[in-house]
Short mmCIF file of C-alpha atoms in Angstrom, two decimals:
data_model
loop_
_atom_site.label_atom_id
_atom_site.label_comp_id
_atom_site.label_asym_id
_atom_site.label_seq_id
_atom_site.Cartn_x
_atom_site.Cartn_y
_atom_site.Cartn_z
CA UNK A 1 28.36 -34.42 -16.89
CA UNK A 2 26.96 -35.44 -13.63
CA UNK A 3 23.36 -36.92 -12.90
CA UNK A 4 22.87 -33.60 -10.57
CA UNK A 5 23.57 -31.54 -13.50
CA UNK A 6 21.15 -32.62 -15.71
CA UNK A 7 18.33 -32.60 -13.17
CA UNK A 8 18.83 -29.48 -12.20
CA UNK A 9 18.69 -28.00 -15.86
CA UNK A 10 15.53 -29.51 -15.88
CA UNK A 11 14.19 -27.67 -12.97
CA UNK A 12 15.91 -24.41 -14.49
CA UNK A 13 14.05 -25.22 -17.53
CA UNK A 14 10.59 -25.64 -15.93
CA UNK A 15 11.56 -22.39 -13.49
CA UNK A 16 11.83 -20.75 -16.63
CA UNK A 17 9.03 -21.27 -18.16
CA UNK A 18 6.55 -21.08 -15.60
CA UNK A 19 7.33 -17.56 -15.05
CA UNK A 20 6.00 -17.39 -18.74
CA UNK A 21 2.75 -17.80 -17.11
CA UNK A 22 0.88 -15.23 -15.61
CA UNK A 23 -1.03 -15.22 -12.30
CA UNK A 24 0.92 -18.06 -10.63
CA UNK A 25 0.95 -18.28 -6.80
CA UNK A 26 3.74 -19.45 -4.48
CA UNK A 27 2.04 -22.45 -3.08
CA UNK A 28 0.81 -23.79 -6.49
CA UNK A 29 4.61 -23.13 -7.95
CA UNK A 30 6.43 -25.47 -5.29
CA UNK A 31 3.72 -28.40 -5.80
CA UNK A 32 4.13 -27.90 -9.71
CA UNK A 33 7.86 -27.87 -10.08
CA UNK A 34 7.95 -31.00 -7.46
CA UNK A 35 5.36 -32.52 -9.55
CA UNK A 36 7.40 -32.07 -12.94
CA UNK A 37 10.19 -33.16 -11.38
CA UNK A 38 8.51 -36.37 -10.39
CA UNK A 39 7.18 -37.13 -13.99
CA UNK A 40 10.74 -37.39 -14.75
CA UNK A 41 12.17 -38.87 -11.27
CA UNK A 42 9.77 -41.52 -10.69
CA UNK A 43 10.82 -45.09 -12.61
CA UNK A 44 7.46 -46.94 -12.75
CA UNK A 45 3.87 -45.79 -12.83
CA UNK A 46 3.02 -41.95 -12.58
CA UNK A 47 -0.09 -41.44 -10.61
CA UNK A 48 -1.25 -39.65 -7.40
CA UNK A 49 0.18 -43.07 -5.29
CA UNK A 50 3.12 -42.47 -6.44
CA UNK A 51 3.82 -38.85 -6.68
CA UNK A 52 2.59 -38.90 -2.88
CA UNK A 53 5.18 -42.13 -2.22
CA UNK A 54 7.92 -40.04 -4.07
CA UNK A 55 7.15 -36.57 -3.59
CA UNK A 56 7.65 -33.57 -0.57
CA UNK A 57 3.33 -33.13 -0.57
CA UNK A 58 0.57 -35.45 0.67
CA UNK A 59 -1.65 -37.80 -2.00
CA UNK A 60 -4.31 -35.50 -1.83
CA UNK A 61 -2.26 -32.35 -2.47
CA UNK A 62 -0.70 -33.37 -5.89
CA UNK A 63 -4.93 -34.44 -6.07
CA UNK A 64 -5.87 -30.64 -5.57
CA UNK A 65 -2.90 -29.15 -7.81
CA UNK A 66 -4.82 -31.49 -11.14
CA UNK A 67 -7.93 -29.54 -10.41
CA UNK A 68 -6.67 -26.46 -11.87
CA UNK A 69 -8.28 -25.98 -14.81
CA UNK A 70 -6.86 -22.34 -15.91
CA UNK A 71 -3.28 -23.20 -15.81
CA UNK A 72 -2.14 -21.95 -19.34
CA UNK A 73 0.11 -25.17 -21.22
CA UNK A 74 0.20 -22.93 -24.33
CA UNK A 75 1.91 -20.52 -22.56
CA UNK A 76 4.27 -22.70 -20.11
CA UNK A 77 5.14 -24.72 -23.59
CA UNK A 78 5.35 -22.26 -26.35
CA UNK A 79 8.56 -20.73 -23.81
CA UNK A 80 10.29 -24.24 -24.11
CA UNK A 81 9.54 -24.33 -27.88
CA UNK A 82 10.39 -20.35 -28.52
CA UNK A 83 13.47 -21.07 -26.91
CA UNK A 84 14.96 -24.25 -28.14
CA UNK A 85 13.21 -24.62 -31.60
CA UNK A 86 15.19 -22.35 -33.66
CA UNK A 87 14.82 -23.98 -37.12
CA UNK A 88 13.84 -21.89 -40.36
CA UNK A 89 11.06 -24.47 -41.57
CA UNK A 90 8.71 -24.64 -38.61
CA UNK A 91 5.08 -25.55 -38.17
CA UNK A 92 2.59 -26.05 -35.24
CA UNK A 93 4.54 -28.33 -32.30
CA UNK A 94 6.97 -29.27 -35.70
CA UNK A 95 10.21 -28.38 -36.49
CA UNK A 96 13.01 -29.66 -38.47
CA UNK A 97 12.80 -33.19 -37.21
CA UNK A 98 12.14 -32.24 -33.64
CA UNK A 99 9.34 -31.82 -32.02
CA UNK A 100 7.71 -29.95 -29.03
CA UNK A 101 4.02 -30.42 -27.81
CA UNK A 102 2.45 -26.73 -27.49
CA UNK A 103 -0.65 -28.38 -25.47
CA UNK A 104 -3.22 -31.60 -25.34
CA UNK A 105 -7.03 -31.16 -25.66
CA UNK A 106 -9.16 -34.34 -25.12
CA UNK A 107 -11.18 -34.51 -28.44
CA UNK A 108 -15.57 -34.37 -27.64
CA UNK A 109 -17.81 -36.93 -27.59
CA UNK A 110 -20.33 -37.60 -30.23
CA UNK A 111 -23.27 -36.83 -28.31
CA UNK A 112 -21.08 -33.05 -27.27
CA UNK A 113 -20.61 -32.82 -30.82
CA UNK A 114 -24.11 -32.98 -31.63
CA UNK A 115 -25.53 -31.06 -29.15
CA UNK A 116 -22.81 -28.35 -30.19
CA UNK A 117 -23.90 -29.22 -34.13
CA UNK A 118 -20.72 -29.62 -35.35
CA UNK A 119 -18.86 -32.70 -36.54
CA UNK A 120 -15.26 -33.42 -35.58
CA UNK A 121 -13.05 -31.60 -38.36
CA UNK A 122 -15.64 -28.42 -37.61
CA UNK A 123 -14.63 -28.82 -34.25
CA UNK A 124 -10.57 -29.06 -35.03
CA UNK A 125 -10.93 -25.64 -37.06
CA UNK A 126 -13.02 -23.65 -34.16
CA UNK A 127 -10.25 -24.62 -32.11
CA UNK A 128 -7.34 -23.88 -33.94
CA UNK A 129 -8.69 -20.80 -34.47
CA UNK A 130 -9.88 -19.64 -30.86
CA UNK A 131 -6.36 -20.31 -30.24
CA UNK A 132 -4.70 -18.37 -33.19
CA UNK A 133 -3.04 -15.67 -31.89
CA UNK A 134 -0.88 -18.02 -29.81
CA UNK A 135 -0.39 -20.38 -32.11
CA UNK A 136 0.18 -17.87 -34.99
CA UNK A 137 2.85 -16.29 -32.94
CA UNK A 138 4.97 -19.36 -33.52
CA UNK A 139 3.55 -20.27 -36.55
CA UNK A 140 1.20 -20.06 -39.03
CA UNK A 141 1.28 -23.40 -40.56
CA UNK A 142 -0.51 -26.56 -39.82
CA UNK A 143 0.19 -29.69 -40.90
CA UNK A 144 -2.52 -32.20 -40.82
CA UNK A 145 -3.47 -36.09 -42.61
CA UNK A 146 -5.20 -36.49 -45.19
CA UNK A 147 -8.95 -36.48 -43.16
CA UNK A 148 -8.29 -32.87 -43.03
CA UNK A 149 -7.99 -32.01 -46.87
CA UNK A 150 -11.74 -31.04 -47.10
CA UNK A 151 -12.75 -27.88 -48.14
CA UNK A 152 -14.62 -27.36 -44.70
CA UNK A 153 -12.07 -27.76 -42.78
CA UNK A 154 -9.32 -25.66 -45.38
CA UNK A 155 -11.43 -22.75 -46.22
CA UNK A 156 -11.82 -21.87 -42.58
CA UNK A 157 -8.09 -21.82 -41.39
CA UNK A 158 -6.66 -20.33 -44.16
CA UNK A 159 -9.89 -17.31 -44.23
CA UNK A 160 -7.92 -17.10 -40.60
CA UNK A 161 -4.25 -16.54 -42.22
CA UNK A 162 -3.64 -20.09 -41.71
CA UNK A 163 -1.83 -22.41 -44.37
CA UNK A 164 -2.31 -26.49 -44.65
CA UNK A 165 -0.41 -28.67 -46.00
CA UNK A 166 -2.28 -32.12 -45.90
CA UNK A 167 -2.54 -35.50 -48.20
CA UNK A 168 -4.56 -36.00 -50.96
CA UNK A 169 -6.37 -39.48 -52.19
CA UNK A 170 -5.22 -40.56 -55.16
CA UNK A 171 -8.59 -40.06 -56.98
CA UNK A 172 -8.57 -36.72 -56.43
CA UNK A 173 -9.88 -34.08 -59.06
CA UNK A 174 -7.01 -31.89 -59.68
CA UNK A 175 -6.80 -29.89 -63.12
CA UNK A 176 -3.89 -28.00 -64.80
CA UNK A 177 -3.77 -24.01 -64.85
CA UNK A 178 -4.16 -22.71 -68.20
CA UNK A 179 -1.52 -20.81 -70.33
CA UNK A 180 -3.52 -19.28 -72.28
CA UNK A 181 -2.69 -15.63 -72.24
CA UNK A 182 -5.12 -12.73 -72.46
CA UNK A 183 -6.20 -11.14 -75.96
CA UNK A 184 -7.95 -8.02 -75.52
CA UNK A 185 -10.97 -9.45 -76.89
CA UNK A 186 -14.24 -10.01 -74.70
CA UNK A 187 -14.49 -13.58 -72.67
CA UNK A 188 -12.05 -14.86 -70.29
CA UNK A 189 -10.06 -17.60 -71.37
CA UNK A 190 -10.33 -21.09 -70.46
CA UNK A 191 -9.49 -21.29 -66.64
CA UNK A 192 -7.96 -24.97 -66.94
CA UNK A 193 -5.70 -26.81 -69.15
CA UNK A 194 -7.57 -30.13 -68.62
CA UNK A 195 -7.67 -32.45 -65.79
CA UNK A 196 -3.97 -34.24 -64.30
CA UNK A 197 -4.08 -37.94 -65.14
CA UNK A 198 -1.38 -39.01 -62.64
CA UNK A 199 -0.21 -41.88 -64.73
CA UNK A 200 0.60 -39.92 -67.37
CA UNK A 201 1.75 -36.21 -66.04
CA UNK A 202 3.17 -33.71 -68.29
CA UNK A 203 6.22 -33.62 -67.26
CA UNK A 204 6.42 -29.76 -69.00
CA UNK A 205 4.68 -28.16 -66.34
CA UNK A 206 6.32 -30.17 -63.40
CA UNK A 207 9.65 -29.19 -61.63
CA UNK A 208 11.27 -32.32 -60.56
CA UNK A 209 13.24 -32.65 -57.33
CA UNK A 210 16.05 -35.13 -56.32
CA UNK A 211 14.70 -37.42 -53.76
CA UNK A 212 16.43 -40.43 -52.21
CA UNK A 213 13.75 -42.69 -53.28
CA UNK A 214 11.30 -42.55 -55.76
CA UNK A 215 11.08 -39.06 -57.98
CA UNK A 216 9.34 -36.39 -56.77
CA UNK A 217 7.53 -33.34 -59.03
CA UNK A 218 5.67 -30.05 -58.06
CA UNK A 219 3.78 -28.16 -59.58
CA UNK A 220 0.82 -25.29 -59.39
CA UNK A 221 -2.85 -26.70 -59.93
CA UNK A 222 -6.62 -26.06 -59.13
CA UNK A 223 -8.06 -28.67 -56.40
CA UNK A 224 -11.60 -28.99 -57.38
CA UNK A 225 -12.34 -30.19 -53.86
CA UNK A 226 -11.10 -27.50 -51.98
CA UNK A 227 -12.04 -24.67 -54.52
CA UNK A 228 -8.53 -23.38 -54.64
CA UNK A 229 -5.28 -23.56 -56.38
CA UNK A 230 -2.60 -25.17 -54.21
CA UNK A 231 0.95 -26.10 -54.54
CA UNK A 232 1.27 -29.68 -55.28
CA UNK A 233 4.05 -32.70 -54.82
CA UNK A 234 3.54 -36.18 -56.33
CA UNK A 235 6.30 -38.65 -55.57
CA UNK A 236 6.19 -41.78 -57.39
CA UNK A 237 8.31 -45.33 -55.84
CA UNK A 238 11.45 -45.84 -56.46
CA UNK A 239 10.29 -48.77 -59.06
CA UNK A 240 9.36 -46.64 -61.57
CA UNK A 241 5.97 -47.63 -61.26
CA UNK A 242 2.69 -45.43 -62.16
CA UNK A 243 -0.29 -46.69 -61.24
CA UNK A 244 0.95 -45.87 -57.57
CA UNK A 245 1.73 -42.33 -56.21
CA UNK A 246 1.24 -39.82 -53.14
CA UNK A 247 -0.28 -36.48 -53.81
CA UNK A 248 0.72 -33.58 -50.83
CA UNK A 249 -0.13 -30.19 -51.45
CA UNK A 250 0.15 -26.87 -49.44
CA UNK A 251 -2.57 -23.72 -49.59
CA UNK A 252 0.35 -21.64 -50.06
CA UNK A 253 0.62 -22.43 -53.69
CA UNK A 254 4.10 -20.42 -53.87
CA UNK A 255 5.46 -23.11 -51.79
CA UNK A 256 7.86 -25.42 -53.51
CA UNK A 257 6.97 -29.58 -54.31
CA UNK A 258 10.40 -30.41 -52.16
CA UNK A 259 9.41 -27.62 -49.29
CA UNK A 260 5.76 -29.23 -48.98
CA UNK A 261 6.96 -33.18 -49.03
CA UNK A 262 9.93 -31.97 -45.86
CA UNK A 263 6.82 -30.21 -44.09
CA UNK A 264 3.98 -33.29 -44.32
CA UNK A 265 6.94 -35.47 -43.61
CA UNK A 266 8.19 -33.58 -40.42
CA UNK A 267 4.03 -34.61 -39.04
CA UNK A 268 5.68 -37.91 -37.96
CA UNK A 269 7.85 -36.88 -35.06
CA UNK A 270 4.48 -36.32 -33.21
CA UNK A 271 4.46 -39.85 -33.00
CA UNK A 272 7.96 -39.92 -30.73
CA UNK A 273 6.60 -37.25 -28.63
CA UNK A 274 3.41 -39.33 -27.90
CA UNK A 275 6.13 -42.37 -27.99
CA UNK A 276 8.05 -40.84 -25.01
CA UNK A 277 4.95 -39.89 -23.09
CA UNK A 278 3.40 -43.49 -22.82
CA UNK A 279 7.00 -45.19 -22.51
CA UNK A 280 8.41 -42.61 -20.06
CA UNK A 281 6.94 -40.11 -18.92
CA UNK A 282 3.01 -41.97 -17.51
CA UNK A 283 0.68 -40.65 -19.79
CA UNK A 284 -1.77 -43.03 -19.49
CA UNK A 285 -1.89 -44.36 -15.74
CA UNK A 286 -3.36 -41.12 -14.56
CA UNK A 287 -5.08 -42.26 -11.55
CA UNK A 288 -8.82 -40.87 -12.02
CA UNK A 289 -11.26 -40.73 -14.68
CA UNK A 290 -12.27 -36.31 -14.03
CA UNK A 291 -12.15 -34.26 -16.93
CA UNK A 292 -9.37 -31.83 -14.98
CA UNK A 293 -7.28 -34.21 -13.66
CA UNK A 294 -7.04 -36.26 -16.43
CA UNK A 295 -6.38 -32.92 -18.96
CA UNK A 296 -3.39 -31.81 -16.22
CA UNK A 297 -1.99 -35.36 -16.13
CA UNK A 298 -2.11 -35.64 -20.01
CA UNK A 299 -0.46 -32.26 -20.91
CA UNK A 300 2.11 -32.41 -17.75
CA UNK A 301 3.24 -35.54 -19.53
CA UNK A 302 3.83 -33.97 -22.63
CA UNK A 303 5.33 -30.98 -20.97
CA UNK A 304 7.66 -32.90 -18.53
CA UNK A 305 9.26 -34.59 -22.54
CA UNK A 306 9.54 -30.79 -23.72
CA UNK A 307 11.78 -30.03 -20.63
CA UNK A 308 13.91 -33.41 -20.46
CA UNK A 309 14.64 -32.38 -24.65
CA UNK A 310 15.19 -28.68 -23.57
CA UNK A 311 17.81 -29.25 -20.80
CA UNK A 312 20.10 -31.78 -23.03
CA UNK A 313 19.71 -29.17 -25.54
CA UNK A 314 21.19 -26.56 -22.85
CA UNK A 315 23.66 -28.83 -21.71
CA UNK A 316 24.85 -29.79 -25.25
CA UNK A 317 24.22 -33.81 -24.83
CA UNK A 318 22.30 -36.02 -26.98
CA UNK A 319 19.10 -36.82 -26.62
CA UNK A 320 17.66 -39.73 -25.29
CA UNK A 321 14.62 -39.88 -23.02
CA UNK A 322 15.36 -43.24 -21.28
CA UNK A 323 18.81 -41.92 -20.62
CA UNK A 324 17.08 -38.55 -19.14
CA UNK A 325 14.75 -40.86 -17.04
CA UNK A 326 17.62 -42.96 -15.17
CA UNK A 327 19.57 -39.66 -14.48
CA UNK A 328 17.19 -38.03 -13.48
CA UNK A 329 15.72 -40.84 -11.36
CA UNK A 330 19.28 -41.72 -9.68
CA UNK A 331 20.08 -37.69 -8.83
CA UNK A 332 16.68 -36.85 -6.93
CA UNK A 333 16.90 -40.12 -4.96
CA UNK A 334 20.32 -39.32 -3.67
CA UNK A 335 19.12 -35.76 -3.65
CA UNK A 336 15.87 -37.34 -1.06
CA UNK A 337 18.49 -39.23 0.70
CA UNK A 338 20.38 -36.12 1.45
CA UNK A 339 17.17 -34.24 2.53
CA UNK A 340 16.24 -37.66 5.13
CA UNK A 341 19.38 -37.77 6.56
CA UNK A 342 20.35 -34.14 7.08
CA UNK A 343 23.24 -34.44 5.23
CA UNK A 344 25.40 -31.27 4.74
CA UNK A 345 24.84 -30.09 1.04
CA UNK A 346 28.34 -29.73 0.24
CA UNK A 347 29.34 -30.34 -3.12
CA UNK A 348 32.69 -32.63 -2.09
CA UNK A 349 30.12 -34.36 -0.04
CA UNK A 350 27.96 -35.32 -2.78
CA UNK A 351 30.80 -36.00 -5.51
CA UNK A 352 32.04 -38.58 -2.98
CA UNK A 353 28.54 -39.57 -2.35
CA UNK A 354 28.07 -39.92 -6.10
CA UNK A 355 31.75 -41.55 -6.80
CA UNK A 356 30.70 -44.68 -4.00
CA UNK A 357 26.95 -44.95 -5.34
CA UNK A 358 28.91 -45.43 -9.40
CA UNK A 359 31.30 -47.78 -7.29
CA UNK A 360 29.10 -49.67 -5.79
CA UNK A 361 26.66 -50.14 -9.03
CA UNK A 362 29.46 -51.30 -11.05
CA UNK A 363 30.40 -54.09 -8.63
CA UNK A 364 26.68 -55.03 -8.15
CA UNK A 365 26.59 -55.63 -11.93
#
């Protein structure tokens, strides 16, 4: 594979999904593709210095083009993820061990919270599910911590055809379903069995799973809290220990322990994405402190780490964003150096080009 190869399945990528996107005009295409292609291409700092240093527009152009507040990330990203996240088991931005960011949102204030009388897991719900019907359309599971297992925040999404799957604390008030059967005579029977004492679970009513480490049981109960009955997984350390466990359940309570543990688990790979961004890919040395700019900068981050992963996915290489970032890097500076010059874009011309520029690295080192 050469370096041009891989940065131009990038741009094919970003091509791609921008005409996802509806309502796009020339002029604001070419400075977005250049300036997705710079996220990428530039080594150091991303900000408007340097995409103006690096890049075919002015400073104050690349300025302008982070001013536009209606440019639609959920769209431009849920192509990348439609297309290259393919797994069975997926939830939102998750999905088997990858992950894909759908879009950022910079979280309110406490003083907009109050004035909008709401507090900040009322105002995770209302957005969620203002944004359902794209989100939905990849899927309709969300994957939160454990802040999120409150009843305000869980009634709401799933009244909205949502399903969690969150953490519960380990003093949680959980209680058995009962197996008492109906008799024809007047009453309803007991709704619960009695509550779960963790440290000593009957084992009757659990399913146990084969985990690596630790055991791992699931089972069907009532969450007091929540005011529901959810599917539930408790996995125990692998030193046999009881006074110590993790309790993750799911609002779909048909959901297997095994299938609930793989989903919460699957919540870490946010972190790489977010890992990537500040490593690689400038998220934070956006150059201005404006709402706009700063959303664009954060969620063209985000998005130019979506289309590195998508084009080694197309071009059937592994994975690796500092990797992406050097080839990248080395194949638009030639590709600038070309451009300066007025160098004939032949491809024997640039395969030499590229053969003395390998050369000559290798005997600098």
């Amino acid at each position: 594979m050469t370096k041009e190869t891989l940065l131009m399945q990038y741009q094919s990528e970003c091509l791609s999904a921008l005409k996802s996107v509806a309502n796009i005009q020339k002029p604001f295409e070419k400075t977005f593709m250049d300036t997705m292609k710079l996220f990428m291409a530039i080594p150091d700092r991303i900000n408007f210095l340097q995409l103006g240093r690096y890049g075919c527009f002015s400073e104050q152009t690349y300025r302008n083009l982070f001013e536009h507040e209606t440019f639609d990330w959920f769209a431009f990203n849920g192509s990348i993820i439609s297309k290259h996240l393919t797994g069975k088991r997926k939830a939102i931005a998750i999905d088997n061990h990858e992950c894909m960011t759908l879009g950022s949102i910079q979280t309110p204030d406490c003083k907009t919270l109050d004035n909008m009388d709401k507090n900040l897991v009322d105002w995770y719900s209302s957005y969620l599910i203002s944004r359902k019907d794209k989100l939905q359309s990849l899927s309709r599971t969300v994957v939160a911590d454990a802040f999120f297992s409150k009843e305000t925040f869980v009634t709401p999404m799933c009244e909205n055809s949502f399903h969690v799957i969150s953490r519960f604390r380990n003093d949680v008030v959980l209680y058995y379903p009962t197996l008492e059967k109906k008799t024809g005579k007047r009453g309803h029977p007991k709704w619960f069995d009695g509550r779960i004492d963790f440290a000593n679970l009957d084992l009757t009513r659990c399913k146990e799973y084969e985990v690596n480490k630790g055991k791992l049981y699931g089972l069907r109960v009532y969450a007091k809290a929540l005011k529901r009955y959810v599917s539930l997984a408790i996995w125990y350390p692998m030193d046999g220990r009881t006074d110590k466990w993790q309790l993750y359940f799911s609002t779909d309570d048909s959901m297997d322990g095994r299938e609930v543990l793989d989903y919460y688990r699957t919540r870490f790979q946010l972190e790489f994405c977010f890992r990537d961004g500040k490593q690689h890919a400038g998220i934070t040395s956006c150059q201005s402190t404006d709402f706009r700019k700063l959303d664009f900068h954060f969620n063209a981050s985000l998005a130019a780490v979506n289309l590195a992963k998508a084009a080694c996915k197309r071009l059937g290489i592994t994975y690796s964003i500092s990797s992406c970032k050097s080839f990248i890097h080395n194949a638009y500076m030639l590709e600038r150096f070309i451009c300066v010059f007025g160098i004939s874009p032949d491809m024997q011309v640039i395969d030499k080009l590229f053969k003395e520029l390998i050369l000559f690295t290798a005997r600098a080192a």
